[in-house]
CSV table of C-alpha atoms in Angstrom, one decimal:
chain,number,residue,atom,x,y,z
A,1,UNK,CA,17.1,4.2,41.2
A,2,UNK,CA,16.3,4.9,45.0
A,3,UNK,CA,13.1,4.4,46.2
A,4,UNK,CA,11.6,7.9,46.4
A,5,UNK,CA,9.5,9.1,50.0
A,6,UNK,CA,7.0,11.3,48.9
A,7,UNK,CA,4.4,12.7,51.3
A,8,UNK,CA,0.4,11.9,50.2
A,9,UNK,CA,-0.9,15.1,51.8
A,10,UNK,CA,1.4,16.9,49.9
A,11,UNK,CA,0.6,15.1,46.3
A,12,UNK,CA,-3.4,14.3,47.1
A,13,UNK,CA,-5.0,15.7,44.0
A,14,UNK,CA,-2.0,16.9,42.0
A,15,UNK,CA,1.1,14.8,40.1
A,16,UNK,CA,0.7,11.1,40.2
A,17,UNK,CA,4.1,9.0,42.1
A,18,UNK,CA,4.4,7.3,38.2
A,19,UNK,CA,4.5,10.3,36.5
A,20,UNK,CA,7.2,11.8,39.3
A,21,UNK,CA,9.3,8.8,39.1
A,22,UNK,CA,9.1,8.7,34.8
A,23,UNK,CA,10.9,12.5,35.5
A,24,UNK,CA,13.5,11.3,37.7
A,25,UNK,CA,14.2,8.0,35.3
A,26,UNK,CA,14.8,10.6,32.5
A,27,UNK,CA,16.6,12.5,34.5
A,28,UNK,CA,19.1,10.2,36.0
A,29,UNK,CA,20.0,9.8,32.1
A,30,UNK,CA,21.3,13.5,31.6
A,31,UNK,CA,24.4,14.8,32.6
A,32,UNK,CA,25.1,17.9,33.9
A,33,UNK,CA,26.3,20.7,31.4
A,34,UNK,CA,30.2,20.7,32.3
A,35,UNK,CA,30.6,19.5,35.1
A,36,UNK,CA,33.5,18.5,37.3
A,37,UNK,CA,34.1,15.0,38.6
A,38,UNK,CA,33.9,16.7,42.3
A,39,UNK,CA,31.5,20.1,42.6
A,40,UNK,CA,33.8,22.5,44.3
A,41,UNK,CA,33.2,24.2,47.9
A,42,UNK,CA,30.1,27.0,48.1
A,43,UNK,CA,31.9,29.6,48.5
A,44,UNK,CA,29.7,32.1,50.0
A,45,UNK,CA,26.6,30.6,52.0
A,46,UNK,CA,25.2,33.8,52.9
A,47,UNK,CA,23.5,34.1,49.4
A,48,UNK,CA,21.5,31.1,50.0
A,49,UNK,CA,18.7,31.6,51.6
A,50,UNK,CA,14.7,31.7,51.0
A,51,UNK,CA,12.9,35.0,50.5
A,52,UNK,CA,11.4,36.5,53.5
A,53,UNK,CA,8.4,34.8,55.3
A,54,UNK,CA,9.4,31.1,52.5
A,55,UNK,CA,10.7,28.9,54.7
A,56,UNK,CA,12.1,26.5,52.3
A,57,UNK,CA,13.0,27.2,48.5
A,58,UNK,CA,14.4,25.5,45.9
A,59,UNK,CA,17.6,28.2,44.3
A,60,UNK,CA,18.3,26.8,41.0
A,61,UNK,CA,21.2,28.4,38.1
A,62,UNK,CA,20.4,27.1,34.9
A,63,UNK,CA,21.3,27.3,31.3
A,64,UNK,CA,18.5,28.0,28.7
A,65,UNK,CA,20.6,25.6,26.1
A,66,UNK,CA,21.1,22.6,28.5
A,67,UNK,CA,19.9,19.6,28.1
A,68,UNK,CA,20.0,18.5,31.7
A,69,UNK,CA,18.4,21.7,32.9
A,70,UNK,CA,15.7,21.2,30.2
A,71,UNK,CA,14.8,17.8,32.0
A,72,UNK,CA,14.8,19.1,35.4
A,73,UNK,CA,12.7,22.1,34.6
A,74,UNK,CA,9.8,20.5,35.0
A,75,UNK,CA,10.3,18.3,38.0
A,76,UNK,CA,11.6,21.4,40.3
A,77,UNK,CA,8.5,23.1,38.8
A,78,UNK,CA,6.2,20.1,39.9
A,79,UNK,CA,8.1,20.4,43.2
A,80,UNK,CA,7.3,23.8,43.6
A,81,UNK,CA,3.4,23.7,43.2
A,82,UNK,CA,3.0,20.6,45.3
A,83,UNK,CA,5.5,22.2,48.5
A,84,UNK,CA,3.9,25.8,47.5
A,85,UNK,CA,7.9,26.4,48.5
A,86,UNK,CA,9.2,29.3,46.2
A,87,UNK,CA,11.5,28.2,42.9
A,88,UNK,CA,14.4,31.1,42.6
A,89,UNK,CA,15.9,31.0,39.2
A,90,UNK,CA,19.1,32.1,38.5
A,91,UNK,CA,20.6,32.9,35.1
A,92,UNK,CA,23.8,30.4,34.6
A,93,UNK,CA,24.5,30.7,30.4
A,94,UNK,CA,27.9,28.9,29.4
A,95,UNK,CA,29.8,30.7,26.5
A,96,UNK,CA,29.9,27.6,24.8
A,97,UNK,CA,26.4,27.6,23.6
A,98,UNK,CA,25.5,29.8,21.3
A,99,UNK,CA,22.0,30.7,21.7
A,100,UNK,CA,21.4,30.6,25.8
A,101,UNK,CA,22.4,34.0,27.1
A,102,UNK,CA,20.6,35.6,24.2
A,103,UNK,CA,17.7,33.5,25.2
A,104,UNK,CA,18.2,34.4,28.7
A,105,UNK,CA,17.8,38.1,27.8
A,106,UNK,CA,14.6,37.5,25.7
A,107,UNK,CA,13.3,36.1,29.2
A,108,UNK,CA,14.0,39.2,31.2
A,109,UNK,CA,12.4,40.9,28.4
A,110,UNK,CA,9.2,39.1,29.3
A,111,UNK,CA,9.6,39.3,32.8
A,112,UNK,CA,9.2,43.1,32.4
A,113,UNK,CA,5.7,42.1,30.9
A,114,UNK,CA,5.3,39.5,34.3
A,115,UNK,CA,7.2,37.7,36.1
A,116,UNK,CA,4.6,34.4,35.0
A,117,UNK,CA,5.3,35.0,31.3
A,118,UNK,CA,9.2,35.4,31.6
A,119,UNK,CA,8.7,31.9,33.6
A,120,UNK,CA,6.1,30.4,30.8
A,121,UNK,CA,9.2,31.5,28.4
A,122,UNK,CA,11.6,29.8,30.1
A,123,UNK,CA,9.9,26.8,30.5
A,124,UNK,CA,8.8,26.6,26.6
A,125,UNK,CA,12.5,27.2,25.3
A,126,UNK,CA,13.5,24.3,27.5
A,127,UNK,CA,10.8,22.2,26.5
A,128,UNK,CA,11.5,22.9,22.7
A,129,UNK,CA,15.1,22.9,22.7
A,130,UNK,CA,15.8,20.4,20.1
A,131,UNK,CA,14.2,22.7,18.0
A,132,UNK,CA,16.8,25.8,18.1
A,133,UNK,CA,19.9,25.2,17.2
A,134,UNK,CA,20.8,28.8,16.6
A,135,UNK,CA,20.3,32.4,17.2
A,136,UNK,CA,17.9,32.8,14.6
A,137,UNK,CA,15.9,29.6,15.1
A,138,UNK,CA,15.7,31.5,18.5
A,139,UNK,CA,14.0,34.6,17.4
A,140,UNK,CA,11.8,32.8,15.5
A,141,UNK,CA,11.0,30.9,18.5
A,142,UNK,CA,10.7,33.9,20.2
A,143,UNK,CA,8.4,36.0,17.8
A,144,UNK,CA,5.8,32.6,18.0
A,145,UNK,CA,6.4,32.3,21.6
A,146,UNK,CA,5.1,36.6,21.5
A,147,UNK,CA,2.1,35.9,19.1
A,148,UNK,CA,0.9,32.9,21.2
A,149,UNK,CA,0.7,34.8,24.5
A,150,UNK,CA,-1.2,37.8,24.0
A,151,UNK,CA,-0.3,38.7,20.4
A,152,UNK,CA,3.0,40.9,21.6
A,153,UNK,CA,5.0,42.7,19.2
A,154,UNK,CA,8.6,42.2,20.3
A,155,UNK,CA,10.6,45.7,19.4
A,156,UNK,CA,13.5,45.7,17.0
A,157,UNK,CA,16.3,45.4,19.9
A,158,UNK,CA,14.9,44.1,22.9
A,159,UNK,CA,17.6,45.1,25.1
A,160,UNK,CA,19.0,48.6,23.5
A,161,UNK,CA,20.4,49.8,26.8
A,162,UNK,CA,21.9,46.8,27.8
A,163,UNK,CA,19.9,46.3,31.4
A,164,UNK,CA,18.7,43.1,30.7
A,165,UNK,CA,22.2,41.7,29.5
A,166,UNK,CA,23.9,43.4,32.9
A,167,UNK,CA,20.9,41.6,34.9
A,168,UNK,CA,22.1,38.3,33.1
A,169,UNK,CA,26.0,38.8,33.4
A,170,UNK,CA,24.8,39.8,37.5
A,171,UNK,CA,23.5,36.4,37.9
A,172,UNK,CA,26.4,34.7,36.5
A,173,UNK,CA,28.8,36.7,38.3
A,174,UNK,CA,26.6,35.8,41.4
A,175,UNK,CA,26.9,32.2,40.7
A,176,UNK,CA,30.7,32.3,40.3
A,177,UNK,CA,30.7,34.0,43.6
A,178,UNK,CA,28.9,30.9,45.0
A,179,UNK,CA,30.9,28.4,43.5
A,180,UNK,CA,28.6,27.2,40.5
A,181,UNK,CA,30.3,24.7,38.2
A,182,UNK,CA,27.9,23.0,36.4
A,183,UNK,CA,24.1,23.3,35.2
A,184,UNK,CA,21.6,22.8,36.8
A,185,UNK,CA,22.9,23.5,40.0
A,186,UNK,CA,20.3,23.2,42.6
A,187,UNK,CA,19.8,24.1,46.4
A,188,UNK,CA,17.2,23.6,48.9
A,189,UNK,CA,17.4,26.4,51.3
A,190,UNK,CA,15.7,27.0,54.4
A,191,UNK,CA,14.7,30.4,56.8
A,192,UNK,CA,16.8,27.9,59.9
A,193,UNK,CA,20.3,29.2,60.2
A,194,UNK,CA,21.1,25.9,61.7
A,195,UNK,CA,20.6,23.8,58.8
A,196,UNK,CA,23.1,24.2,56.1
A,197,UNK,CA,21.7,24.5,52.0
A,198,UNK,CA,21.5,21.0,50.6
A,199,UNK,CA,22.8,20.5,47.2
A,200,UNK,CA,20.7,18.5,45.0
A,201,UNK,CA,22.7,16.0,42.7
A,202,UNK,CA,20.7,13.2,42.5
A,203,UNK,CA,17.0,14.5,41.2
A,204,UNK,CA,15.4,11.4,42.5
A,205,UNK,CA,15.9,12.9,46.3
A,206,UNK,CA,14.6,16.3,45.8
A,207,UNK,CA,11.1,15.2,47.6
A,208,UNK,CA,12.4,13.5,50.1
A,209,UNK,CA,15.2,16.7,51.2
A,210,UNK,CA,12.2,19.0,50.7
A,211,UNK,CA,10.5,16.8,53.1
A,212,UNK,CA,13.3,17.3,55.6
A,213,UNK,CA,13.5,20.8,54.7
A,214,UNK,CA,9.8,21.5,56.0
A,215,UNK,CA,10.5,19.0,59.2
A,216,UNK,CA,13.5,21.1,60.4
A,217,UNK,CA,11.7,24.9,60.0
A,218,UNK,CA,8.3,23.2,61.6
A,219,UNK,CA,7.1,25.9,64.1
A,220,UNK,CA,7.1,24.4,67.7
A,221,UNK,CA,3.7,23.3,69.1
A,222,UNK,CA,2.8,24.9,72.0
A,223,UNK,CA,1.8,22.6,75.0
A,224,UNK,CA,-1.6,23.6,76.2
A,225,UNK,CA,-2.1,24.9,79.5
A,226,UNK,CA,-3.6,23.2,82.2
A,227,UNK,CA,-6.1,25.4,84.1
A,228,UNK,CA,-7.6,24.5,87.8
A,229,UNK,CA,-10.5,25.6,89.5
A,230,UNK,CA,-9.9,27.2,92.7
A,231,UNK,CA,-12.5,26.4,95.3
């Protein structure tokens, strides 16, 4: 495990270096969700990129039912509060589990709600996946997950139109387009044009490129100006 550069001004007052470090130990144990010895090519850079005015995020596709994802949620979440850089989560579900796109559908649902409770969702299904090991331990996950957070009544069909699912299928169709080939597949991305997206594959560095990311898009200090008196 690499020694980990992590920047005090950034972590004064919020997650202690121990409890960072316990993260990446777990994670160094989980492997990726199918994935290939060699991650293929991006295949289309132009999609990554930060929102405008962020100039660095973290662009994430992740699974709902993997394991790996589940370990790295909340790392890139810690990441995220202490770099105040935006987290951009994309929907990634593999047709070999049975439960994630549905549960990937149930979070748009709450997103429609807020954005903060779809996320809240998403983040409580990963941190109680041993618990659902099918569609129907999902809904009942889902209907407690409803009760606890305001007492919601979740309709019948929460999808009868089928928006939500084409939302889902768009983000997986997106990440084909980029070259996705495992979960979690995570970038940090930056607003310089010069500085290609980094792909995270070892957790224990995500600090230390996001540390780089913010040194490369640091506005340029302006030299002050000398003034003389005329006599």
């Amino acid at each position: 495990m690499m020694d980990v550069s992590l920047q005090p001004s950034r972590l004064a007052g919020r997650a202690t270096l121990p409890a960072l470090l316990s993260g990446f130990i777990l994670l160094a144990t989980a492997v990726a969700q199918f994935s290939n010895p060699q991650p293929g090519p991006v295949l289309d850079r132009s999609i990554l990129k930060p929102p405008p005015g962020a100039r660095v995020a973290i662009i994430e596709f992740e699974d709902l039912e993997c394991p790996a994802c589940g370990q790295a949620n909340p790392v890139l979440k810690q990441a995220s509060i202490n770099y105040h850089a935006p987290w951009i989560r994309h929907d990634f579900p593999w047709p070999q589990h049975p439960w994630s796109h549905q549960a990937a559908v149930n979070a748009r649902w709450f997103d429609t709600r807020s954005k903060k409770l779809g996320d809240d969702y998403r983040d409580t299904v990963f941190a109680n996946q041993i618990n659902i090991e099918n569609p129907d331990d999902l809904r009942a996950f889902t209907e407690k997950f409803a009760k606890e957070h305001g007492n919601i009544a979740l309709p019948f069909a929460l999808d009868p139109q089928g928006k939500l699912d084409d939302m889902v299928k768009a983000d997986a169709a997106l990440g084909q387009r980029i070259g996705v080939n495992q979960t979690p597949m995570i970038w940090i991305v930056t607003s310089n044009p010069a500085v290609a997206p980094v792909e995270i594959k070892d957790i224990s560095k995500l600090y230390v490129t996001l540390d780089q990311a913010f040194a490369a898009t640091k506005p340029a200090t302006l030299k002050p100006v000398s003034h003389t008196t005329q006599h």
